[in-house]
Every structure is written in structure tokens, then in C-alpha cells.
Amino acid sequence: MGHRYETSAILRPSENTSIAWQTAAMPGCRLPHVWLEEGRSTLDLVGTAHTVIATPGTELDELTDAAKERGMPLDTHRVDVAVLGSLGADWVVVRPDQVVAAVGSADRPPDRDLADLLTGHSVTADSGAWSA
């Protein structure tokens, strides 16, 4: 518990260097366990593809379209707002190894630029488009 990659091969490191355990999803950290319904957990949602966990109102079409165009396997799950509130975000992208790749709010939904970073199509993560 509390494991964290201090740097990321995709996103710039976060300004937050605290390593205390918390339920907030942070890029470079393992996805926190939060109970869903009937004995399921956020961890149960992650399979062999990148996984997006989002509130019902979060726009995901741009990311899912871009992932499909790039041949990137992507699973999406809509969960209760309270669950995402526990994670401190409106959406979370998780790698197959259960490490958080990106988080965000509904006012900035995941998009093509994020798909480019996740699939290695972006020249550099320092472009400013996305950071941890």
C-alpha cells in the first residue's frame, strides 16, 4: 500500500510529492480500492486494457474514438459520482497493471491528446497538453 512511481514515462510528475496513503487517484500510483455495489471494487473494473472509470455525465467519446483509431484497447465503466468523489476526480484512466495513468474533471474530459500520450504518438509529455 502506498507504492508510487515518482516519475512517469508518459505524464510529467505531479507537484504533490506526498507519499502518504490516500484514496485519491494520482498518476503513478496504484488505483485505490473503493467499494462499488454488491461486493465489487474499483480494482475489479481493471482488466487487460486501459480502463476509464468515469461519472455518468463525463464526455468520453473523443477519447474512445481516438483509442479505436489508434488500436488501443480501452474499457469504459460508468460509476456513481460518490465513488469518483472518493477518488478525487470525475474520470480516471488506469493502465492494465492498475497504475493510474491520468485523472481529470468533467470540465476537461479525456481527449485525443491524452490518447496520443497513452499510445506513444505524442512527441513529448512536456508539451503541456497533459500532466499529472
GROMACS .gro file of C-alpha atoms in nm:
model
  132
    1MET     CA    1   0.000   0.000   0.000
    2GLY     CA    2   0.126   0.349  -0.077
    3HIS     CA    3   0.354   0.248  -0.366
    4ARG     CA    4   0.413   0.529  -0.614
    5TYR     CA    5   0.620   0.581  -0.926
    6GLU     CA    6   0.794   0.915  -0.868
    7THR     CA    7   0.826   0.985  -1.240
    8SER     CA    8   0.620   0.880  -1.536
    9ALA     CA    9   0.714   0.764  -1.881
   10ILE     CA   10   0.405   0.942  -2.012
   11LEU     CA   11   0.299   1.231  -1.791
   12ARG     CA   12   0.506   1.495  -1.618
   13PRO     CA   13   0.550   1.434  -1.243
   14SER     CA   14   0.296   1.587  -1.010
   15GLU     CA   15   0.385   1.881  -0.787
   16ASN     CA   16   0.244   1.675  -0.499
   17THR     CA   17   0.533   1.472  -0.358
   18SER     CA   18   0.346   1.345  -0.052
   19ILE     CA   19   0.358   0.967  -0.031
   20ALA     CA   20   0.104   0.924   0.250
   21TRP     CA   21  -0.170   0.676   0.166
   22GLN     CA   22  -0.492   0.832   0.046
   23THR     CA   23  -0.797   0.729  -0.150
   24ALA     CA   24  -0.743   0.995  -0.418
   25ALA     CA   25  -0.634   0.859  -0.754
   26MET     CA   26  -0.296   1.002  -0.852
   27PRO     CA   27  -0.099   0.935  -1.173
   28GLY     CA   28   0.187   0.699  -1.100
   29CYS     CA   29   0.008   0.541  -0.802
   30ARG     CA   30  -0.194   0.224  -0.787
   31LEU     CA   31  -0.568   0.272  -0.827
   32PRO     CA   32  -0.722   0.294  -0.480
   33HIS     CA   33  -0.974   0.031  -0.376
   34VAL     CA   34  -1.324   0.173  -0.338
   35TRP     CA   35  -1.626  -0.049  -0.290
   36LEU     CA   36  -1.891  -0.037  -0.561
   37GLU     CA   37  -2.214  -0.236  -0.547
   38GLU     CA   38  -2.257  -0.598  -0.440
   39GLY     CA   39  -1.902  -0.676  -0.339
   40ARG     CA   40  -1.731  -0.527  -0.646
   41SER     CA   41  -1.438  -0.288  -0.621
   42THR     CA   42  -1.277  -0.029  -0.844
   43LEU     CA   43  -0.993  -0.279  -0.881
   44ASP     CA   44  -1.235  -0.533  -1.031
   45LEU     CA   45  -1.301  -0.294  -1.320
   46VAL     CA   46  -0.943  -0.307  -1.450
   47GLY     CA   47  -0.869  -0.581  -1.700
   48THR     CA   48  -0.613  -0.632  -1.975
   49ALA     CA   49  -0.681  -0.298  -2.147
   50HIS     CA   50  -0.652   0.063  -2.036
   51THR     CA   51  -0.964   0.138  -1.835
   52VAL     CA   52  -1.159   0.460  -1.796
   53ILE     CA   53  -1.370   0.493  -1.483
   54ALA     CA   54  -1.598   0.795  -1.513
   55THR     CA   55  -1.908   0.961  -1.377
   56PRO     CA   56  -2.223   0.922  -1.586
   57GLY     CA   57  -2.200   1.282  -1.711
   58THR     CA   58  -1.838   1.280  -1.826
   59GLU     CA   59  -1.786   1.302  -2.203
   60LEU     CA   60  -1.571   1.011  -2.323
   61ASP     CA   61  -1.645   0.999  -2.697
   62GLU     CA   62  -1.330   1.182  -2.809
   63LEU     CA   63  -1.103   0.952  -2.609
   64THR     CA   64  -1.284   0.632  -2.709
   65ASP     CA   65  -1.287   0.733  -3.078
   66ALA     CA   66  -0.917   0.819  -3.069
   67ALA     CA   67  -0.832   0.494  -2.888
   68LYS     CA   68  -1.020   0.294  -3.152
   69GLU     CA   69  -0.838   0.479  -3.435
   70ARG     CA   70  -0.502   0.404  -3.272
   71GLY     CA   71  -0.579   0.040  -3.199
   72MET     CA   72  -0.559   0.099  -2.824
   73PRO     CA   73  -0.774  -0.143  -2.623
   74LEU     CA   74  -0.992   0.065  -2.390
   75ASP     CA   75  -1.266  -0.037  -2.149
   76THR     CA   76  -1.504   0.219  -2.002
   77HIS     CA   77  -1.707   0.199  -1.683
   78ARG     CA   78  -1.959   0.449  -1.552
   79VAL     CA   79  -1.982   0.456  -1.175
   80ASP     CA   80  -2.163   0.659  -0.913
   81VAL     CA   81  -2.045   1.015  -0.858
   82ALA     CA   82  -1.971   0.930  -0.493
   83VAL     CA   83  -1.717   0.666  -0.599
   84LEU     CA   84  -1.532   0.913  -0.820
   85GLY     CA   85  -1.559   1.168  -0.540
   86SER     CA   86  -1.366   0.924  -0.321
   87LEU     CA   87  -1.103   0.911  -0.594
   88GLY     CA   88  -1.091   1.292  -0.618
   89ALA     CA   89  -1.182   1.310  -0.987
   90ASP     CA   90  -1.465   1.286  -1.241
   91TRP     CA   91  -1.267   1.037  -1.452
   92VAL     CA   92  -0.963   0.817  -1.412
   93VAL     CA   93  -0.761   0.632  -1.677
   94VAL     CA   94  -0.594   0.320  -1.540
   95ARG     CA   95  -0.326   0.107  -1.704
   96PRO     CA   96  -0.369  -0.273  -1.713
   97ASP     CA   97  -0.125  -0.302  -1.420
   98GLN     CA   98  -0.371  -0.098  -1.206
   99VAL     CA   99  -0.150   0.211  -1.205
  100VAL     CA  100  -0.332   0.540  -1.265
  101ALA     CA  101  -0.227   0.698  -1.594
  102ALA     CA  102  -0.437   1.017  -1.579
  103VAL     CA  103  -0.717   1.183  -1.381
  104GLY     CA  104  -0.937   1.478  -1.452
  105SER     CA  105  -1.258   1.667  -1.413
  106ALA     CA  106  -1.571   1.674  -1.628
  107ASP     CA  107  -1.487   2.028  -1.744
  108ARG     CA  108  -1.176   1.885  -1.911
  109PRO     CA  109  -1.268   1.538  -2.032
  110PRO     CA  110  -1.007   1.297  -2.167
  111ASP     CA  111  -0.939   1.368  -2.534
  112ARG     CA  112  -0.731   1.281  -2.843
  113ASP     CA  113  -0.419   1.441  -2.695
  114LEU     CA  114  -0.440   1.206  -2.398
  115ALA     CA  115  -0.490   0.909  -2.632
  116ASP     CA  116  -0.177   1.021  -2.820
  117LEU     CA  117   0.024   1.026  -2.496
  118LEU     CA  118  -0.106   0.689  -2.381
  119THR     CA  119  -0.021   0.526  -2.713
  120GLY     CA  120   0.316   0.694  -2.762
  121HIS     CA  121   0.200   0.908  -3.056
  122SER     CA  122   0.291   1.236  -2.886
  123VAL     CA  123   0.638   1.378  -2.936
  124THR     CA  124   0.682   1.467  -2.568
  125ALA     CA  125   0.481   1.471  -2.249
  126ASP     CA  126   0.629   1.813  -2.177
  127SER     CA  127   0.415   1.969  -2.450
  128GLY     CA  128   0.183   2.096  -2.178
  129ALA     CA  129  -0.126   1.919  -2.308
  130TRP     CA  130  -0.144   1.680  -2.011
  131SER     CA  131   0.041   1.646  -1.687
  132ALA     CA  132  -0.002   1.452  -1.367
   0.00000   0.00000   0.00000
